[in-house]
PDB file of C-alpha atoms in Angstrom:
ATOM      1  CA  ASP A   1      15.081  -3.598  -5.397  1.00 87.00           C
ATOM      2  CA  PHE A   2      13.343  -5.485  -2.641  1.00 96.00           C
ATOM      3  CA  VAL A   3      11.218  -8.359  -3.946  1.00 97.00           C
ATOM      4  CA  MET A   4       8.474  -9.550  -1.615  1.00 98.00           C
ATOM      5  CA  THR A   5       7.190 -13.081  -2.156  1.00 98.00           C
ATOM      6  CA  GLN A   6       4.117 -14.369  -0.366  1.00 98.00           C
ATOM      7  CA  SER A   7       3.060 -17.959   0.091  1.00 97.00           C
ATOM      8  CA  PRO A   8       0.700 -19.483  -0.587  1.00 97.00           C
ATOM      9  CA  ASP A   9      -1.045 -17.547  -3.371  1.00 98.00           C
ATOM     10  CA  SER A  10      -4.374 -18.798  -2.030  1.00 98.00           C
ATOM     11  CA  LEU A  11      -5.525 -20.508   1.090  1.00 97.00           C
ATOM     12  CA  ALA A  12      -8.757 -22.138   2.253  1.00 98.00           C
ATOM     13  CA  VAL A  13      -9.282 -22.563   5.977  1.00 98.00           C
ATOM     14  CA  SER A  14     -12.260 -23.753   8.019  1.00 98.00           C
ATOM     15  CA  LEU A  15     -14.060 -21.331  10.292  1.00 98.00           C
ATOM     16  CA  GLY A  16     -12.431 -21.242  13.703  1.00 98.00           C
ATOM     17  CA  GLU A  17      -9.176 -22.714  12.437  1.00 98.00           C
ATOM     18  CA  ARG A  18      -5.775 -21.033  12.149  1.00 98.00           C
ATOM     19  CA  ALA A  19      -4.663 -19.324   8.956  1.00 98.00           C
ATOM     20  CA  THR A  20      -0.995 -18.645   8.253  1.00 98.00           C
ATOM     21  CA  ILE A  21       0.403 -16.494   5.460  1.00 98.00           C
ATOM     22  CA  ASN A  22       4.111 -16.141   4.789  1.00 98.00           C
ATOM     23  CA  CYS A  23       6.102 -13.300   3.314  1.00 98.00           C
ATOM     24  CA  LYS A  24       9.744 -13.460   2.298  1.00 98.00           C
ATOM     25  CA  SER A  25      11.858 -10.446   1.390  1.00 98.00           C
ATOM     26  CA  SER A  26      14.805 -10.669  -1.003  1.00 98.00           C
ATOM     27  CA  GLN A  27      16.791  -8.498   1.409  1.00 97.00           C
ATOM     28  CA  SER A  28      16.627  -7.912   5.123  1.00 98.00           C
ATOM     29  CA  VAL A  29      14.169  -5.241   6.264  1.00 98.00           C
ATOM     30  CA  LEU A  30      15.598  -5.174   9.791  1.00 98.00           C
ATOM     31  CA  SER A  31      17.193  -1.891  10.712  1.00 97.00           C
ATOM     32  CA  ARG A  32      20.444  -2.246  12.626  1.00 96.00           C
ATOM     33  CA  SER A  33      20.003   1.163  14.206  1.00 96.00           C
ATOM     34  CA  ASN A  34      16.554   0.804  15.781  1.00 95.00           C
ATOM     35  CA  LYS A  35      16.130  -3.009  15.619  1.00 97.00           C
ATOM     36  CA  LYS A  36      12.788  -2.600  13.861  1.00 97.00           C
ATOM     37  CA  ASN A  37      11.533  -4.642  10.938  1.00 98.00           C
ATOM     38  CA  TYR A  38      10.072  -2.368   8.241  1.00 98.00           C
ATOM     39  CA  LEU A  39       7.280  -4.753   7.300  1.00 98.00           C
ATOM     40  CA  ALA A  40       3.517  -4.195   7.210  1.00 98.00           C
ATOM     41  CA  TRP A  41       0.466  -6.342   6.491  1.00 98.00           C
ATOM     42  CA  TYR A  42      -2.753  -5.201   4.833  1.00 98.00           C
ATOM     43  CA  GLN A  43      -6.186  -6.705   4.322  1.00 98.00           C
ATOM     44  CA  GLN A  44      -8.231  -5.919   1.233  1.00 98.00           C
ATOM     45  CA  LYS A  45     -11.843  -6.888   0.752  1.00 98.00           C
ATOM     46  CA  PRO A  46     -13.515  -6.727  -2.686  1.00 95.00           C
ATOM     47  CA  GLY A  47     -14.412  -3.216  -3.753  1.00 95.00           C
ATOM     48  CA  HIS A  48     -12.535  -1.606  -0.874  1.00 98.00           C
ATOM     49  CA  PRO A  49      -9.092  -0.060  -0.417  1.00 98.00           C
ATOM     50  CA  PRO A  50      -6.536  -1.975   1.635  1.00 98.00           C
ATOM     51  CA  LYS A  51      -6.644  -1.681   5.410  1.00 98.00           C
ATOM     52  CA  LEU A  52      -3.556  -1.638   7.592  1.00 98.00           C
ATOM     53  CA  LEU A  53      -3.439  -4.590   9.996  1.00 98.00           C
ATOM     54  CA  ILE A  54       0.135  -4.851  11.263  1.00 98.00           C
ATOM     55  CA  TYR A  55       3.221  -2.618  11.120  1.00 98.00           C
ATOM     56  CA  TRP A  56       6.783  -2.996  12.392  1.00 98.00           C
ATOM     57  CA  ALA A  57       6.148  -6.679  11.590  1.00 98.00           C
ATOM     58  CA  SER A  58       4.239  -7.326  14.807  1.00 98.00           C
ATOM     59  CA  THR A  59       2.465  -4.181  16.011  1.00 98.00           C
ATOM     60  CA  ARG A  60      -1.279  -4.440  15.598  1.00 98.00           C
ATOM     61  CA  GLU A  61      -3.027  -1.327  14.283  1.00 97.00           C
ATOM     62  CA  SER A  62      -5.615   0.185  16.607  1.00 96.00           C
ATOM     63  CA  GLY A  63      -8.976  -1.530  16.256  1.00 97.00           C
ATOM     64  CA  VAL A  64      -7.617  -4.674  14.624  1.00 98.00           C
ATOM     65  CA  PRO A  65      -8.889  -7.811  16.390  1.00 98.00           C
ATOM     66  CA  ASP A  66      -6.301  -9.640  18.454  1.00 97.00           C
ATOM     67  CA  ARG A  67      -6.795 -12.819  16.444  1.00 98.00           C
ATOM     68  CA  PHE A  68      -4.475 -11.152  13.915  1.00 98.00           C
ATOM     69  CA  SER A  69      -0.775 -11.331  14.748  1.00 98.00           C
ATOM     70  CA  GLY A  70       2.468 -10.768  12.914  1.00 98.00           C
ATOM     71  CA  SER A  71       5.855 -12.331  13.529  1.00 98.00           C
ATOM     72  CA  GLY A  72       9.261 -12.759  11.968  1.00 98.00           C
ATOM     73  CA  SER A  73      12.440 -10.805  11.468  1.00 98.00           C
ATOM     74  CA  GLY A  74      14.980 -10.008   8.798  1.00 98.00           C
ATOM     75  CA  THR A  75      13.671 -11.634   5.637  1.00 98.00           C
ATOM     76  CA  ASP A  76      10.951 -14.024   6.798  1.00 98.00           C
ATOM     77  CA  PHE A  77       7.596 -12.982   8.168  1.00 98.00           C
ATOM     78  CA  THR A  78       4.240 -14.510   9.013  1.00 98.00           C
ATOM     79  CA  LEU A  79       0.712 -13.226   9.419  1.00 98.00           C
ATOM     80  CA  THR A  80      -1.421 -15.487  11.580  1.00 98.00           C
ATOM     81  CA  ILE A  81      -5.164 -15.413  12.087  1.00 98.00           C
ATOM     82  CA  SER A  82      -5.702 -17.548  15.166  1.00 98.00           C
ATOM     83  CA  SER A  83      -9.367 -18.394  14.649  1.00 98.00           C
ATOM     84  CA  LEU A  84     -10.755 -17.614  11.225  1.00 98.00           C
ATOM     85  CA  GLN A  85     -13.993 -15.658  11.075  1.00 98.00           C
ATOM     86  CA  ALA A  86     -16.225 -15.250   8.038  1.00 98.00           C
ATOM     87  CA  GLU A  87     -15.373 -11.557   7.804  1.00 98.00           C
ATOM     88  CA  ASP A  88     -11.668 -12.374   7.388  1.00 98.00           C
ATOM     89  CA  VAL A  89     -12.210 -13.526   3.812  1.00 98.00           C
ATOM     90  CA  ALA A  90      -9.999 -11.145   1.863  1.00 98.00           C
ATOM     91  CA  VAL A  91      -6.710 -10.753   0.059  1.00 98.00           C
ATOM     92  CA  TYR A  92      -3.732 -10.099   2.317  1.00 98.00           C
ATOM     93  CA  TYR A  93      -0.593  -8.222   1.286  1.00 98.00           C
ATOM     94  CA  CYS A  94       2.748  -7.696   2.924  1.00 98.00           C
ATOM     95  CA  GLN A  95       4.807  -4.587   2.190  1.00 98.00           C
ATOM     96  CA  GLN A  96       8.332  -3.500   2.975  1.00 98.00           C
ATOM     97  CA  TYR A  97       8.954   0.155   3.729  1.00 97.00           C
ATOM     98  CA  TYR A  98      12.662  -0.213   4.483  1.00 97.00           C
ATOM     99  CA  SER A  99      13.876   1.129   1.167  1.00 95.00           C
ATOM    100  CA  THR A 100      12.859   4.336  -0.588  1.00 90.00           C
ATOM    101  CA  HIS A 101      10.964   2.179  -3.094  1.00 93.00           C
ATOM    102  CA  TYR A 102       8.261   0.427  -1.155  1.00 95.00           C
ATOM    103  CA  THR A 103       7.197  -2.938  -2.538  1.00 97.00           C
ATOM    104  CA  PHE A 104       4.258  -5.238  -1.944  1.00 98.00           C
ATOM    105  CA  GLY A 105       3.954  -8.972  -2.067  1.00 98.00           C
ATOM    106  CA  GLN A 106       1.720 -10.408  -4.769  1.00 98.00           C
ATOM    107  CA  GLY A 107      -1.107 -11.077  -2.323  1.00 98.00           C
ATOM    108  CA  THR A 108      -2.666 -14.147  -0.719  1.00 98.00           C
ATOM    109  CA  LYS A 109      -6.338 -14.847  -1.206  1.00 98.00           C
ATOM    110  CA  LEU A 110      -7.946 -16.297   1.918  1.00 98.00           C
ATOM    111  CA  GLU A 111     -11.197 -18.208   1.625  1.00 98.00           C
ATOM    112  CA  ILE A 112     -13.414 -20.355   3.809  1.00 98.00           C
ATOM    113  CA  LYS A 113     -13.111 -24.123   3.383  1.00 97.00           C
TER     114      LYS A 113
ATOM    115  CA  ASP B   1     -11.277  11.533  10.956  1.00 95.00           C
ATOM    116  CA  VAL B   2      -8.642  11.241   8.279  1.00 97.00           C
ATOM    117  CA  GLN B   3     -10.120  11.586   4.808  1.00 98.00           C
ATOM    118  CA  LEU B   4      -8.397  11.198   1.463  1.00 98.00           C
ATOM    119  CA  VAL B   5     -10.493  11.828  -1.616  1.00 98.00           C
ATOM    120  CA  GLU B   6      -9.041  11.150  -5.047  1.00 98.00           C
ATOM    121  CA  SER B   7     -10.385  12.626  -8.251  1.00 98.00           C
ATOM    122  CA  GLY B   8      -9.433  13.106 -11.888  1.00 98.00           C
ATOM    123  CA  GLY B   9      -9.714   9.568 -13.151  1.00 97.00           C
ATOM    124  CA  GLY B  10     -11.623   8.567 -16.253  1.00 97.00           C
ATOM    125  CA  LEU B  11     -11.346   7.146 -19.742  1.00 97.00           C
ATOM    126  CA  VAL B  12      -8.340   8.400 -21.674  1.00 97.00           C
ATOM    127  CA  GLN B  13      -6.728   7.427 -24.950  1.00 97.00           C
ATOM    128  CA  PRO B  14      -3.252   5.900 -25.087  1.00 97.00           C
ATOM    129  CA  GLY B  15      -0.549   8.522 -25.255  1.00 97.00           C
ATOM    130  CA  ARG B  16      -2.657  11.205 -23.585  1.00 97.00           C
ATOM    131  CA  SER B  17      -2.192  12.766 -20.170  1.00 97.00           C
ATOM    132  CA  LEU B  18      -4.213  13.058 -16.988  1.00 97.00           C
ATOM    133  CA  ARG B  19      -3.857  14.834 -13.666  1.00 98.00           C
ATOM    134  CA  LEU B  20      -5.034  13.028 -10.564  1.00 98.00           C
ATOM    135  CA  SER B  21      -5.741  14.920  -7.356  1.00 98.00           C
ATOM    136  CA  CYS B  22      -6.127  13.931  -3.738  1.00 98.00           C
ATOM    137  CA  ALA B  23      -7.817  16.200  -1.201  1.00 98.00           C
ATOM    138  CA  ALA B  24      -6.791  15.490   2.386  1.00 98.00           C
ATOM    139  CA  SER B  25      -8.554  16.453   5.588  1.00 98.00           C
ATOM    140  CA  GLY B  26      -8.769  15.508   9.232  1.00 98.00           C
ATOM    141  CA  PHE B  27      -5.053  15.761   9.964  1.00 97.00           C
ATOM    142  CA  THR B  28      -2.148  18.182   9.692  1.00 97.00           C
ATOM    143  CA  PHE B  29      -1.349  17.484   6.060  1.00 97.00           C
ATOM    144  CA  SER B  30       1.967  19.322   5.960  1.00 97.00           C
ATOM    145  CA  THR B  31       3.539  16.996   8.518  1.00 96.00           C
ATOM    146  CA  TYR B  32       2.970  13.703   6.693  1.00 97.00           C
ATOM    147  CA  SER B  33       4.704  12.001   3.822  1.00 97.00           C
ATOM    148  CA  MET B  34       2.335  10.644   1.196  1.00 97.00           C
ATOM    149  CA  ASN B  35       2.290   8.001  -1.507  1.00 98.00           C
ATOM    150  CA  TRP B  36       0.412   6.875  -4.597  1.00 98.00           C
ATOM    151  CA  VAL B  37      -0.361   3.172  -5.031  1.00 98.00           C
ATOM    152  CA  ARG B  38      -2.262   1.627  -7.906  1.00 98.00           C
ATOM    153  CA  GLN B  39      -4.096  -1.610  -8.550  1.00 98.00           C
ATOM    154  CA  ALA B  40      -4.841  -2.922 -12.015  1.00 98.00           C
ATOM    155  CA  PRO B  41      -8.161  -4.764 -12.395  1.00 97.00           C
ATOM    156  CA  GLY B  42      -7.957  -8.127 -10.641  1.00 97.00           C
ATOM    157  CA  LYS B  43      -4.287  -7.613  -9.793  1.00 98.00           C
ATOM    158  CA  GLY B  44      -2.190  -6.778  -6.763  1.00 98.00           C
ATOM    159  CA  LEU B  45      -0.962  -3.515  -5.294  1.00 98.00           C
ATOM    160  CA  GLU B  46       1.829  -1.546  -6.946  1.00 98.00           C
ATOM    161  CA  TRP B  47       3.593   1.287  -5.132  1.00 97.00           C
ATOM    162  CA  LEU B  48       4.153   4.202  -7.518  1.00 97.00           C
ATOM    163  CA  SER B  49       5.603   7.204  -5.764  1.00 97.00           C
ATOM    164  CA  TYR B  50       6.500   8.866  -2.466  1.00 97.00           C
ATOM    165  CA  ILE B  51       6.667  12.518  -1.514  1.00 97.00           C
ATOM    166  CA  SER B  52       8.059  13.841   1.757  1.00 96.00           C
ATOM    167  CA  SER B  53       6.076  16.188   3.979  1.00 96.00           C
ATOM    168  CA  SER B  54       7.788  19.271   2.564  1.00 96.00           C
ATOM    169  CA  GLY B  55       7.883  17.977  -0.991  1.00 96.00           C
ATOM    170  CA  SER B  56      11.667  18.104  -1.067  1.00 96.00           C
ATOM    171  CA  ALA B  57      12.098  14.356  -1.567  1.00 97.00           C
ATOM    172  CA  ILE B  58      10.227  12.420  -4.243  1.00 97.00           C
ATOM    173  CA  TYR B  59      10.765   8.835  -5.348  1.00 97.00           C
ATOM    174  CA  TYR B  60       9.223   6.861  -8.200  1.00 97.00           C
ATOM    175  CA  ALA B  61       8.852   3.234  -9.129  1.00 96.00           C
ATOM    176  CA  ASP B  62      10.907   2.353 -12.194  1.00 94.00           C
ATOM    177  CA  SER B  63       7.704   1.503 -14.072  1.00 93.00           C
ATOM    178  CA  VAL B  64       6.537   5.143 -14.021  1.00 95.00           C
ATOM    179  CA  LYS B  65       9.721   7.165 -13.634  1.00 95.00           C
ATOM    180  CA  GLY B  66       9.922   9.837 -16.306  1.00 96.00           C
ATOM    181  CA  ARG B  67       6.206   9.670 -17.135  1.00 96.00           C
ATOM    182  CA  PHE B  68       4.590  10.429 -13.771  1.00 97.00           C
ATOM    183  CA  THR B  69       5.156  13.537 -11.642  1.00 98.00           C
ATOM    184  CA  PHE B  70       4.129  13.701  -7.987  1.00 96.00           C
ATOM    185  CA  SER B  71       3.587  17.051  -6.282  1.00 97.00           C
ATOM    186  CA  ARG B  72       1.802  18.533  -3.301  1.00 98.00           C
ATOM    187  CA  ASP B  73       0.374  21.852  -2.159  1.00 98.00           C
ATOM    188  CA  ASN B  74       0.473  21.981   1.616  1.00 98.00           C
ATOM    189  CA  ALA B  75      -1.511  25.226   1.683  1.00 98.00           C
ATOM    190  CA  LYS B  76      -4.387  23.411  -0.030  1.00 98.00           C
ATOM    191  CA  SER B  77      -3.858  20.018   1.680  1.00 98.00           C
ATOM    192  CA  SER B  78      -3.716  18.460  -1.744  1.00 98.00           C
ATOM    193  CA  LEU B  79      -1.654  15.991  -3.716  1.00 98.00           C
ATOM    194  CA  TYR B  80      -1.303  15.746  -7.455  1.00 98.00           C
ATOM    195  CA  LEU B  81      -0.132  13.023  -9.808  1.00 98.00           C
ATOM    196  CA  GLN B  82       0.526  14.118 -13.368  1.00 98.00           C
ATOM    197  CA  VAL B  83       0.453  11.057 -15.586  1.00 97.00           C
ATOM    198  CA  ASN B  84       1.778  11.406 -19.125  1.00 97.00           C
ATOM    199  CA  SER B  85       2.131   9.144 -22.160  1.00 96.00           C
ATOM    200  CA  LEU B  86      -0.506   6.799 -20.803  1.00 96.00           C
ATOM    201  CA  ARG B  87      -0.353   3.153 -21.795  1.00 96.00           C
ATOM    202  CA  ASP B  88      -2.898   0.348 -21.656  1.00 97.00           C
ATOM    203  CA  GLU B  89      -1.065  -1.107 -18.672  1.00 96.00           C
ATOM    204  CA  ASP B  90      -1.667   2.094 -16.688  1.00 97.00           C
ATOM    205  CA  THR B  91      -5.332   1.127 -16.402  1.00 98.00           C
ATOM    206  CA  ALA B  92      -5.892   0.824 -12.665  1.00 98.00           C
ATOM    207  CA  VAL B  93      -7.440   2.253  -9.532  1.00 98.00           C
ATOM    208  CA  TYR B  94      -5.076   4.893  -8.167  1.00 98.00           C
ATOM    209  CA  TYR B  95      -4.989   5.281  -4.385  1.00 98.00           C
ATOM    210  CA  CYS B  96      -3.732   8.221  -2.379  1.00 98.00           C
ATOM    211  CA  VAL B  97      -2.079   6.950   0.811  1.00 98.00           C
ATOM    212  CA  ARG B  98      -0.942   8.639   4.020  1.00 98.00           C
ATOM    213  CA  GLU B  99       1.975   7.304   6.007  1.00 96.00           C
ATOM    214  CA  GLY B 100       1.698   6.304   9.645  1.00 93.00           C
ATOM    215  CA  GLU B 101       2.392   8.281  12.800  1.00 89.00           C
ATOM    216  CA  GLY B 102       5.782   6.805  13.455  1.00 85.00           C
ATOM    217  CA  GLY B 103       6.802   5.145  10.244  1.00 88.00           C
ATOM    218  CA  SER B 104       6.403   4.799   6.510  1.00 91.00           C
ATOM    219  CA  TYR B 105       3.708   2.140   6.566  1.00 95.00           C
ATOM    220  CA  SER B 106       0.455   3.068   4.797  1.00 93.00           C
ATOM    221  CA  SER B 107      -1.958   3.854   7.576  1.00 93.00           C
ATOM    222  CA  HIS B 108      -4.745   5.579   5.632  1.00 97.00           C
ATOM    223  CA  TRP B 109      -6.016   5.000   2.108  1.00 98.00           C
ATOM    224  CA  GLY B 110      -8.419   6.896  -0.088  1.00 98.00           C
ATOM    225  CA  GLN B 111     -11.206   5.116  -1.962  1.00 98.00           C
ATOM    226  CA  GLY B 112      -9.275   5.427  -5.201  1.00 98.00           C
ATOM    227  CA  THR B 113      -9.939   6.839  -8.642  1.00 98.00           C
ATOM    228  CA  LEU B 114     -10.184   4.616 -11.716  1.00 98.00           C
ATOM    229  CA  VAL B 115      -8.088   5.411 -14.762  1.00 98.00           C
ATOM    230  CA  THR B 116      -8.967   3.503 -17.911  1.00 98.00           C
ATOM    231  CA  VAL B 117      -6.622   3.777 -20.866  1.00 98.00           C
ATOM    232  CA  SER B 118      -8.283   2.687 -24.067  1.00 96.00           C
ATOM    233  CA  SER B 119      -8.764   3.841 -27.622  1.00 94.00           C
TER     234      SER B 119
END
């Protein structure tokens, strides 16, 4: 099974500063056939279902602000928020959809410093 | 707009069964693969099960294999999750999730239905 490990578990960043969340997969999620990384990022605010932010590791979902970006390949990935806004306070999850058993990271709680 | 509305949750005793439903609208249901994901109180997300657009392929997480059964009725644009032999650790919000246009990422989520297992 693919194990997804996020770091850190929690993060406090000042408004306007950069926030970086990492996600490491126990196996590569890069497809040799189409050169795509089967990795997505989600944002979840309290009392709400998760919201898709990024898929294929770096493709921003429609309507997601461009301060959110995804990078990485193979086993190591990063979600970056370039300038933290108050509404970005949430828990962020990565997920691999490479295998038939999708798995999520444990989540990273992002707060304002 | 895509809408996914779960129902069927509630308080149930350990060992009992429950059937969760998900009513889909706003898209051509029969052309999308679907998933169930759950979230225990204060915990992270756990993928449970996948069903292909036709229903011919179904996969389960090891934690629920043999106890949970995923099915769909494309004529009714509905999903079902039969959950048997419920345990305390099955207490969670259960989300119905639609896959994306071009890949298996989870593009649309329902609001979830809460299942509480307690005597």
